[in-house]
GROMACS .gro file of C-alpha atoms in nm:
model
  452
    1ALA     CA    1   9.311  15.471   6.418
    2SER     CA    2   9.664  15.363   6.532
    3THR     CA    3   9.524  15.235   6.848
    4GLU     CA    4   9.452  14.853   6.859
    5CYS     CA    5   9.124  14.855   7.065
    6GLU     CA    6   8.787  14.844   6.915
    7VAL     CA    7   8.755  15.218   6.888
    8GLY     CA    8   9.069  15.215   6.676
    9GLY     CA    9   8.889  14.956   6.468
   10PHE     CA   10   8.591  15.193   6.422
   11PHE     CA   11   8.789  15.476   6.308
   12ALA     CA   12   9.011  15.253   6.068
   13GLU     CA   13   8.720  15.088   5.900
   14LEU     CA   14   8.522  15.407   5.861
   15ALA     CA   15   8.831  15.561   5.693
   16ASP     CA   16   8.865  15.268   5.465
   17GLN     CA   17   8.489  15.291   5.373
   18GLY     CA   18   8.517  15.676   5.307
   19VAL     CA   19   8.273  15.751   5.585
   20GLU     CA   20   8.319  16.056   5.806
   21ALA     CA   21   8.367  15.972   6.180
   22VAL     CA   22   8.236  16.209   6.441
   23PRO     CA   23   8.405  16.138   6.785
   24VAL     CA   24   8.154  16.205   7.058
   25PHE     CA   25   8.252  16.073   7.406
   26ALA     CA   26   8.485  15.831   7.567
   27ALA     CA   27   8.552  15.722   7.940
   28ARG     CA   28   8.740  15.437   8.089
   29ALA     CA   29   8.899  15.311   8.402
   30THR     CA   30   9.094  15.011   8.540
   31PRO     CA   31   8.827  14.785   8.690
   32TYR     CA   32   8.780  14.851   9.072
   33GLY     CA   33   8.442  14.819   9.240
   34ILE     CA   34   8.116  14.998   9.166
   35VAL     CA   35   8.092  15.336   9.001
   36THR     CA   36   7.976  15.580   9.264
   37ALA     CA   37   7.649  15.779   9.216
   38ASP     CA   38   7.839  16.104   9.185
   39ALA     CA   39   8.059  15.958   8.918
   40TRP     CA   40   7.774  15.814   8.737
   41HIS     CA   41   7.568  16.128   8.718
   42ASN     CA   42   7.873  16.329   8.603
   43LEU     CA   43   7.932  16.078   8.326
   44MET     CA   44   7.573  16.079   8.213
   45ASN     CA   45   7.555  16.461   8.216
   46ARG     CA   46   7.863  16.470   8.000
   47LEU     CA   47   7.730  16.214   7.766
   48ASP     CA   48   7.396  16.417   7.715
   49GLN     CA   49   7.602  16.721   7.653
   50GLU     CA   50   7.817  16.559   7.396
   51ILE     CA   51   7.519  16.389   7.219
   52HIS     CA   52   7.364  16.719   7.193
   53ARG     CA   53   7.677  16.900   7.065
   54ALA     CA   54   7.725  16.623   6.798
   55GLY     CA   55   7.378  16.689   6.651
   56PRO     CA   56   7.191  16.443   6.435
   57LEU     CA   57   7.401  16.164   6.289
   58ASP     CA   58   7.339  15.894   6.044
   59GLY     CA   59   7.438  15.616   6.277
   60TRP     CA   60   7.626  15.540   6.604
   61LEU     CA   61   7.906  15.306   6.706
   62VAL     CA   62   7.943  15.220   7.065
   63ALA     CA   63   8.188  15.030   7.273
   64PRO     CA   64   8.043  14.936   7.611
   65HIS     CA   65   8.231  14.677   7.827
   66GLY     CA   66   7.919  14.512   7.920
   67ALA     CA   67   7.981  14.445   8.283
   68MET     CA   68   7.989  14.795   8.443
   69VAL     CA   69   7.784  14.836   8.759
   70SER     CA   70   7.701  15.171   8.923
   71GLU     CA   71   7.522  15.268   9.236
   72PRO     CA   72   7.208  15.405   9.070
   73GLU     CA   73   7.207  15.164   8.776
   74PRO     CA   74   7.336  14.802   8.833
   75ASP     CA   75   7.289  14.740   8.467
   76ALA     CA   76   7.502  15.048   8.388
   77ASP     CA   77   7.583  14.969   8.023
   78GLY     CA   78   7.213  14.896   7.953
   79ALA     CA   79   7.120  15.228   8.123
   80TRP     CA   80   7.353  15.443   7.911
   81LEU     CA   81   7.277  15.249   7.592
   82ALA     CA   82   6.899  15.309   7.648
   83ARG     CA   83   6.975  15.671   7.733
   84LEU     CA   84   7.154  15.704   7.402
   85ARG     CA   85   6.858  15.542   7.218
   86ARG     CA   86   6.622  15.791   7.364
   87HIS     CA   87   6.832  16.080   7.246
   88VAL     CA   88   6.898  15.959   6.886
   89GLY     CA   89   6.572  15.784   6.797
   90PRO     CA   90   6.554  15.507   6.524
   91VAL     CA   91   6.899  15.541   6.370
   92PRO     CA   92   7.121  15.229   6.358
   93ILE     CA   93   7.328  15.173   6.670
   94VAL     CA   94   7.599  14.903   6.639
   95GLY     CA   95   7.857  14.817   6.906
   96THR     CA   96   8.115  14.578   7.055
   97LEU     CA   97   8.116  14.401   7.388
   98ASP     CA   98   8.384  14.271   7.606
   99LEU     CA   99   8.401  13.884   7.614
  100HIS     CA  100   8.330  13.910   7.995
  101ALA     CA  101   8.005  14.116   7.946
  102ASN     CA  102   7.705  14.034   8.158
  103LEU     CA  103   7.448  14.086   7.879
  104SER     CA  104   7.119  14.245   7.971
  105ALA     CA  105   6.779  14.249   7.775
  106ARG     CA  106   6.812  14.630   7.803
  107MET     CA  107   7.155  14.638   7.602
  108VAL     CA  108   6.995  14.418   7.324
  109ALA     CA  109   6.669  14.633   7.302
  110ALA     CA  110   6.886  14.958   7.278
  111CYS     CA  111   7.112  14.839   6.989
  112ASP     CA  112   7.064  14.707   6.636
  113ALA     CA  113   7.370  14.484   6.668
  114LEU     CA  114   7.637  14.397   6.940
  115ILE     CA  115   7.954  14.212   6.860
  116GLY     CA  116   8.159  14.040   7.133
  117TYR     CA  117   8.528  13.986   7.141
  118ARG     CA  118   8.620  13.617   7.048
  119THR     CA  119   8.953  13.595   7.218
  120ASN     CA  120   9.078  13.586   7.586
  121PRO     CA  121   9.350  13.734   7.618
  122HIS     CA  122   9.165  13.991   7.416
  123LEU     CA  123   9.374  14.023   7.099
  124ASP     CA  124   9.090  14.077   6.851
  125GLN     CA  125   8.940  14.405   6.967
  126LYS     CA  126   9.050  14.610   6.663
  127ALA     CA  127   8.910  14.338   6.427
  128ARG     CA  128   8.577  14.347   6.625
  129GLY     CA  129   8.572  14.722   6.596
  130ARG     CA  130   8.632  14.693   6.225
  131GLU     CA  131   8.354  14.434   6.195
  132ALA     CA  132   8.107  14.664   6.385
  133ALA     CA  133   8.186  14.963   6.168
  134SER     CA  134   8.151  14.763   5.857
  135LEU     CA  135   7.811  14.635   5.966
  136LEU     CA  136   7.705  14.984   6.045
  137VAL     CA  137   7.809  15.114   5.697
  138ARG     CA  138   7.637  14.824   5.518
  139THR     CA  139   7.320  14.909   5.724
  140LEU     CA  140   7.341  15.278   5.623
  141ARG     CA  141   7.392  15.191   5.268
  142GLY     CA  142   7.083  14.971   5.256
  143GLU     CA  143   7.279  14.642   5.201
  144VAL     CA  144   7.163  14.466   5.519
  145TRP     CA  145   6.897  14.503   5.785
  146PRO     CA  146   7.026  14.377   6.119
  147LYS     CA  147   6.803  14.188   6.341
  148MET     CA  148   6.949  14.085   6.687
  149ALA     CA  149   6.847  13.821   6.936
  150ALA     CA  150   6.997  13.690   7.261
  151ALA     CA  151   7.002  13.378   7.472
  152PHE     CA  152   7.058  13.378   7.850
  153PRO     CA  153   7.147  13.017   7.952
  154PRO     CA  154   7.148  13.001   8.350
  155VAL     CA  155   7.521  12.922   8.372
  156VAL     CA  156   7.818  13.087   8.533
  157ILE     CA  157   8.144  13.012   8.362
  158ASN     CA  158   8.428  13.025   8.617
  159ILE     CA  159   8.697  13.257   8.534
  160GLU     CA  160   8.946  12.976   8.540
  161ARG     CA  161   8.771  12.822   8.246
  162GLN     CA  162   8.768  13.121   8.026
  163HIS     CA  163   9.070  13.074   7.816
  164THR     CA  164   8.946  13.069   7.456
  165ASP     CA  165   9.241  12.873   7.315
  166SER     CA  166   9.172  12.586   7.556
  167SER     CA  167   8.870  12.359   7.605
  168PRO     CA  168   8.589  12.390   7.696
  169CYS     CA  169   8.575  12.753   7.557
  170ARG     CA  170   8.739  12.637   7.232
  171THR     CA  171   8.444  12.405   7.182
  172LEU     CA  172   8.188  12.696   7.240
  173PHE     CA  173   8.359  12.922   7.001
  174ALA     CA  174   8.389  12.651   6.732
  175ALA     CA  175   8.005  12.628   6.750
  176ALA     CA  176   7.991  12.996   6.713
  177ASP     CA  177   8.210  12.992   6.404
  178ASN     CA  178   8.014  12.711   6.251
  179ALA     CA  179   7.690  12.907   6.308
  180LEU     CA  180   7.834  13.197   6.105
  181ARG     CA  181   7.825  12.976   5.800
  182GLN     CA  182   7.445  12.973   5.778
  183SER     CA  183   7.300  13.193   5.516
  184GLY     CA  184   7.168  13.510   5.654
  185VAL     CA  185   7.371  13.524   5.976
  186LEU     CA  186   7.572  13.840   5.988
  187SER     CA  187   7.731  13.787   6.338
  188ASP     CA  188   7.728  13.581   6.655
  189SER     CA  189   7.892  13.608   6.993
  190ILE     CA  190   7.940  13.416   7.297
  191LEU     CA  191   7.974  13.607   7.615
  192LEU     CA  192   8.148  13.424   7.911
  193GLY     CA  193   8.022  13.673   8.170
  194PHE     CA  194   8.189  13.839   8.469
  195PRO     CA  195   8.127  13.655   8.786
  196TYR     CA  196   8.225  13.921   9.022
  197ALA     CA  197   7.935  14.151   8.957
  198ASP     CA  198   7.633  14.080   9.183
  199VAL     CA  199   7.349  14.162   8.933
  200PRO     CA  200   7.066  13.960   8.785
  201GLU     CA  201   7.231  13.952   8.447
  202MET     CA  202   7.551  13.795   8.576
  203GLY     CA  203   7.634  13.477   8.373
  204ALA     CA  204   7.691  13.360   8.021
  205ALA     CA  205   7.495  13.476   7.716
  206ALA     CA  206   7.481  13.437   7.334
  207ILE     CA  207   7.396  13.685   7.059
  208ALA     CA  208   7.299  13.632   6.691
  209VAL     CA  209   7.251  13.899   6.435
  210THR     CA  210   7.084  13.816   6.106
  211ASP     CA  211   6.988  14.004   5.784
  212GLY     CA  212   6.617  14.098   5.852
  213ASN     CA  213   6.530  13.748   6.007
  214ASP     CA  214   6.416  13.769   6.369
  215ALA     CA  215   6.326  13.412   6.389
  216LEU     CA  216   6.667  13.292   6.259
  217ALA     CA  217   6.839  13.531   6.511
  218GLN     CA  218   6.656  13.375   6.788
  219GLN     CA  219   6.725  13.028   6.662
  220VAL     CA  220   7.097  13.070   6.636
  221ALA     CA  221   7.116  13.238   6.967
  222ASN     CA  222   6.914  12.968   7.133
  223GLN     CA  223   7.156  12.703   6.973
  224LEU     CA  224   7.446  12.871   7.116
  225GLY     CA  225   7.275  12.904   7.446
  226SER     CA  226   7.201  12.538   7.449
  227THR     CA  227   7.554  12.454   7.359
  228ILE     CA  228   7.667  12.653   7.674
  229TRP     CA  229   7.421  12.461   7.881
  230GLN     CA  230   7.528  12.119   7.741
  231HIS     CA  231   7.895  12.191   7.851
  232ARG     CA  232   7.810  12.340   8.178
  233GLU     CA  233   7.989  12.076   8.380
  234GLU     CA  234   8.319  12.152   8.187
  235LEU     CA  235   8.274  12.517   8.272
  236VAL     CA  236   8.303  12.455   8.650
  237GLY     CA  237   8.647  12.573   8.783
  238GLN     CA  238   8.925  12.332   8.844
  239LEU     CA  239   9.120  12.490   9.111
  240ILE     CA  240   9.475  12.436   9.222
  241SER     CA  241   9.567  12.518   9.581
  242ILE     CA  242   9.856  12.761   9.682
  243ASP     CA  243  10.056  12.457   9.836
  244ASP     CA  244  10.010  12.234   9.528
  245ALA     CA  245  10.116  12.519   9.305
  246VAL     CA  246  10.418  12.601   9.510
  247ARG     CA  247  10.526  12.232   9.529
  248THR     CA  248  10.506  12.213   9.138
  249THR     CA  249  10.696  12.543   9.105
  250ALA     CA  250  10.992  12.389   9.296
  251THR     CA  251  11.065  12.143   9.028
  252ALA     CA  252  10.891  12.261   8.697
  253ALA     CA  253  11.064  12.428   8.412
  254ALA     CA  254  11.151  12.791   8.517
  255PRO     CA  255  11.049  13.060   8.530
  256VAL     CA  256  10.713  12.940   8.648
  257GLY     CA  257  10.434  13.214   8.611
  258LEU     CA  258  10.200  13.170   8.906
  259LEU     CA  259   9.859  13.342   8.807
  260ASP     CA  260   9.729  13.497   9.122
  261MET     CA  261   9.355  13.455   9.040
  262GLY     CA  262   9.228  13.603   9.366
  263ASP     CA  263   9.417  13.927   9.306
  264ASN     CA  264   9.341  13.974   8.936
  265VAL     CA  265   9.392  14.348   8.871
  266GLY     CA  266   9.195  14.331   8.532
  267GLY     CA  267   8.906  14.200   8.738
  268GLY     CA  268   8.918  14.463   8.991
  269SER     CA  269   9.133  14.355   9.272
  270PRO     CA  270   9.372  14.578   9.479
  271GLY     CA  271   9.684  14.428   9.326
  272ASP     CA  272   9.853  14.410   9.665
  273SER     CA  273   9.818  14.042   9.781
  274THR     CA  274  10.145  13.863   9.914
  275SER     CA  275   9.963  13.525   9.981
  276LEU     CA  276  10.172  13.340   9.710
  277VAL     CA  277  10.488  13.525   9.802
  278HIS     CA  278  10.464  13.413  10.170
  279ALA     CA  279  10.405  13.054  10.055
  280LEU     CA  280  10.706  13.064   9.815
  281LEU     CA  281  10.934  13.198  10.093
  282ALA     CA  282  10.813  12.954  10.344
  283GLN     CA  283  10.882  12.669  10.117
  284GLY     CA  284  11.219  12.796  10.000
  285VAL     CA  285  11.123  12.843   9.636
  286ARG     CA  286  11.356  13.135   9.524
  287PRO     CA  287  11.433  13.363   9.365
  288CYS     CA  288  11.084  13.499   9.306
  289PHE     CA  289  10.930  13.818   9.180
  290VAL     CA  290  10.597  14.003   9.227
  291CYS     CA  291  10.450  14.342   9.124
  292LEU     CA  292  10.250  14.517   9.396
  293TYR     CA  293  10.044  14.828   9.430
  294ALA     CA  294  10.228  14.979   9.711
  295PRO     CA  295  10.260  15.367   9.695
  296GLN     CA  296  10.405  15.401  10.046
  297VAL     CA  297  10.680  15.163   9.963
  298VAL     CA  298  10.764  15.358   9.654
  299ARG     CA  299  10.795  15.678   9.855
  300ALA     CA  300  11.019  15.493  10.115
  301ALA     CA  301  11.241  15.370   9.832
  302GLY     CA  302  11.250  15.717   9.680
  303THR     CA  303  11.378  15.848  10.013
  304ALA     CA  304  11.639  15.571  10.048
  305GLY     CA  305  11.768  15.622   9.686
  306VAL     CA  306  11.909  15.364   9.451
  307GLY     CA  307  12.157  15.149   9.640
  308GLY     CA  308  11.996  15.253   9.970
  309ARG     CA  309  11.837  15.014  10.225
  310PHE     CA  310  11.518  15.049  10.422
  311ARG     CA  311  11.284  14.845  10.624
  312ALA     CA  312  10.909  14.817  10.527
  313ARG     CA  313  10.589  14.613  10.556
  314VAL     CA  314  10.451  14.542  10.204
  315GLY     CA  315  10.120  14.416  10.080
  316THR     CA  316   9.843  14.199  10.231
  317PRO     CA  317   9.896  14.008  10.443
  318PRO     CA  318  10.197  14.222  10.539
  319LEU     CA  319  10.543  14.099  10.453
  320GLU     CA  320  10.809  14.268  10.668
  321ALA     CA  321  11.166  14.264  10.539
  322GLU     CA  322  11.484  14.479  10.488
  323PHE     CA  323  11.503  14.592  10.122
  324THR     CA  324  11.775  14.736   9.892
  325VAL     CA  325  11.661  14.968   9.621
  326ARG     CA  326  11.769  14.840   9.268
  327GLY     CA  327  11.591  15.095   9.065
  328LEU     CA  328  11.347  15.401   9.060
  329ALA     CA  329  11.147  15.509   8.755
  330ASP     CA  330  10.852  15.713   8.636
  331GLY     CA  331  10.669  15.383   8.544
  332ARG     CA  332  10.598  15.464   8.195
  333TYR     CA  333  10.669  15.198   7.912
  334THR     CA  334  10.563  15.090   7.561
  335ASP     CA  335  10.527  14.759   7.397
  336SER     CA  336  10.578  14.712   7.024
  337GLN     CA  337  10.326  14.422   7.010
  338VAL     CA  338   9.951  14.409   7.058
  339ARG     CA  339   9.879  14.261   7.398
  340HIS     CA  340   9.558  14.191   7.599
  341GLY     CA  341   9.331  14.498   7.558
  342GLY     CA  342   9.495  14.636   7.253
  343GLN     CA  343   9.724  14.853   7.484
  344THR     CA  344  10.076  14.955   7.375
  345THR     CA  345  10.155  15.247   7.606
  346TYR     CA  346  10.136  15.212   7.989
  347ASP     CA  347  10.190  15.423   8.300
  348GLN     CA  348  10.191  15.253   8.645
  349GLY     CA  349  10.306  15.572   8.820
  350ALA     CA  350  10.624  15.612   9.004
  351THR     CA  351  10.779  15.267   9.043
  352ALA     CA  352  11.056  15.119   9.263
  353VAL     CA  353  11.230  14.788   9.219
  354ILE     CA  354  11.346  14.660   9.552
  355GLU     CA  355  11.481  14.323   9.678
  356THR     CA  356  11.558  14.141   9.987
  357ASP     CA  357  11.877  13.940  10.063
  358THR     CA  358  11.666  13.620  10.062
  359GLY     CA  359  11.582  13.611   9.700
  360LEU     CA  360  11.257  13.829   9.665
  361THR     CA  361  11.224  14.104   9.424
  362ILE     CA  362  10.937  14.342   9.432
  363MET     CA  363  10.822  14.602   9.177
  364ALA     CA  364  10.622  14.849   9.386
  365THR     CA  365  10.392  15.091   9.197
  366THR     CA  366  10.171  15.398   9.271
  367ARG     CA  367   9.905  15.303   9.037
  368ARG     CA  368   9.730  14.949   9.008
  369ALA     CA  369   9.894  14.787   8.702
  370GLY     CA  370   9.783  14.490   8.517
  371PRO     CA  371  10.043  14.233   8.396
  372TRP     CA  372   9.960  14.259   8.023
  373SER     CA  373  10.304  14.328   7.887
  374ILE     CA  374  10.646  14.168   7.971
  375ARG     CA  375  10.783  14.522   7.923
  376GLN     CA  376  10.654  14.585   8.271
  377LEU     CA  377  10.954  14.398   8.375
  378THR     CA  378  11.218  14.439   8.110
  379ALA     CA  379  11.155  14.821   8.074
  380PHE     CA  380  11.294  14.871   8.432
  381GLY     CA  381  11.589  14.624   8.414
  382VAL     CA  382  11.413  14.309   8.549
  383ASP     CA  383  11.498  13.991   8.362
  384PRO     CA  384  11.221  13.736   8.399
  385ALA     CA  385  11.472  13.452   8.312
  386THR     CA  386  11.650  13.503   8.641
  387PHE     CA  387  11.361  13.386   8.860
  388ARG     CA  388  11.232  13.055   8.964
  389ALA     CA  389  10.885  13.202   9.018
  390ILE     CA  390  10.710  13.513   8.894
  391VAL     CA  391  10.364  13.591   9.066
  392ILE     CA  392  10.137  13.738   8.794
  393LYS     CA  393   9.814  13.927   8.903
  394GLY     CA  394   9.571  13.791   8.647
  395VAL     CA  395   9.422  13.475   8.493
  396HIS     CA  396   9.412  13.474   8.129
  397ALA     CA  397   9.493  13.819   8.017
  398PRO     CA  398   9.875  13.785   8.093
  399PHE     CA  399   9.914  13.476   7.860
  400ALA     CA  400  10.004  13.677   7.553
  401ALA     CA  401  10.285  13.845   7.744
  402TYR     CA  402  10.405  13.566   7.966
  403ALA     CA  403  10.369  13.249   7.765
  404PRO     CA  404  10.680  13.322   7.556
  405VAL     CA  405  10.905  13.363   7.878
  406CYS     CA  406  10.732  13.124   8.114
  407PRO     CA  407  10.748  12.761   8.006
  408THR     CA  408  10.518  12.678   8.301
  409LEU     CA  409  10.203  12.876   8.381
  410ILE     CA  410   9.973  12.770   8.667
  411ARG     CA  411   9.639  12.931   8.769
  412VAL     CA  412   9.631  12.929   9.149
  413ASP     CA  413   9.334  12.943   9.373
  414THR     CA  414   9.433  13.234   9.592
  415PRO     CA  415   9.211  13.433   9.825
  416GLY     CA  416   9.095  13.782   9.739
  417THR     CA  417   8.818  13.992   9.572
  418THR     CA  418   8.854  13.806   9.261
  419THR     CA  419   8.866  13.443   9.397
  420ALA     CA  420   8.800  13.181   9.144
  421ASN     CA  421   8.622  12.987   9.421
  422LEU     CA  422   8.270  13.117   9.362
  423ASP     CA  423   8.143  12.946   9.685
  424ALA     CA  424   8.357  13.200   9.868
  425LEU     CA  425   8.142  13.499   9.723
  426THR     CA  426   7.812  13.624   9.864
  427PHE     CA  427   7.555  13.705   9.597
  428LEU     CA  428   7.239  13.892   9.698
  429ARG     CA  429   7.102  13.983   9.346
  430ARG     CA  430   7.184  13.695   9.105
  431ARG     CA  431   6.913  13.505   8.930
  432ARG     CA  432   6.795  13.174   9.070
  433PRO     CA  433   6.829  12.883   8.980
  434LEU     CA  434   7.182  12.943   8.831
  435PHE     CA  435   7.430  12.671   8.761
  436PRO     CA  436   7.655  12.574   8.936
  437PHE     CA  437   7.514  12.732   9.256
  438GLU     CA  438   7.205  12.527   9.192
  439ARG     CA  439   7.209  12.189   9.009
  440THR     CA  440   6.830  12.127   9.025
  441PHE     CA  441   6.617  12.292   8.743
  442PRO     CA  442   6.255  12.259   8.669
  443GLU     CA  443   6.334  12.166   8.302
  444THR     CA  444   6.601  11.922   8.167
  445GLU     CA  445   6.715  12.209   7.954
  446PRO     CA  446   6.615  12.558   8.057
  447ASN     CA  447   6.479  12.792   7.788
  448PRO     CA  448   6.776  12.984   7.684
  449SER     CA  449   6.574  13.281   7.548
  450ARG     CA  450   6.427  13.349   7.889
  451LYS     CA  451   6.564  13.685   8.009
  452PRO     CA  452   6.735  13.711   8.351
   0.00000   0.00000   0.00000
């Protein structure tokens, strides 16, 4: 229960309610591509075994991300939730969803209630876990009878627009908060979607859960879906080019955090892009810092030793330079504060801090590491205040860590697998029409309850 994620919230709330918790199964990974068929079948076999081992239970708490894709099952979360429902029968299943879930009708049908995070960066996961556990306990005690409905407005919300403390998302969540004041509404959620999954469900969605009232649940979900549709133009990305961002960096209050949207580790990118670094060096904006996934460079630095020098090619596109090794470490660190994802302990594998004679410092890691804690720098002797520019491999998740130390934060339209320029991506399976890819629709306002 000490963990700050939603599962920690499950355990904490159940303990407070005097309800016995039976841990069953958990599996997670840093996002990176599609789950292979072998991995998927192995996970499902283990899930089946653990459900059988647990035996009959009064109710289930689940924590799907909501945007997982596997080779056999593109709607992976919908598939395993449906599998769970077949195993356990008509007992209550209540769960949480990541704010970036691509909601499916299959997920909704498998569960009695689903509750999405309300913050990006994700700082409310434990609270949502507690909320889900409380709802399950109230259901088991006969105090409420959850009825859930969903809406699927045909809108993709650009990742650049998905900061919940800023407009337009602030407006969307204000509408959700207002809907919660209606009598009989137990929960509601707005899901911003994950635009890098090529599945029919990709896009925004809304959920409402009421106390025994199917019609009210659908009405509230539709209202929230309509709100998303009405703000669709504001949800289109406002993109800043690399050149414009670097020019601003040269004069803005430092250190400037350059959010590398095309190489967003939390979105599934490799974490090795040097596009921004090349531009910073070309325009003489120094000193600058970047953390890169570069196992071969870590090995070379280890051979050279602290204080040693070596020549290497780093990242994509390759940056070749002479480096001095400033530090070597095991890559483990902790943060005393809750950051994005509820994480407080980290392990980025063997790590090397190296620098050039021309003002570039690189932290090279042997595991892909998201920039969710400023301790990623300070734990290894790197002082963020000494740089004019810090390249950050994320979009919104790093805000909780970097806003206190970077007076200027700029989301940059960089190339890569998580590019914010949706026109640069090829979709084969998405629904059509879908805004903003299509701007002509058969109706003035599409029916938000229509399933993708």
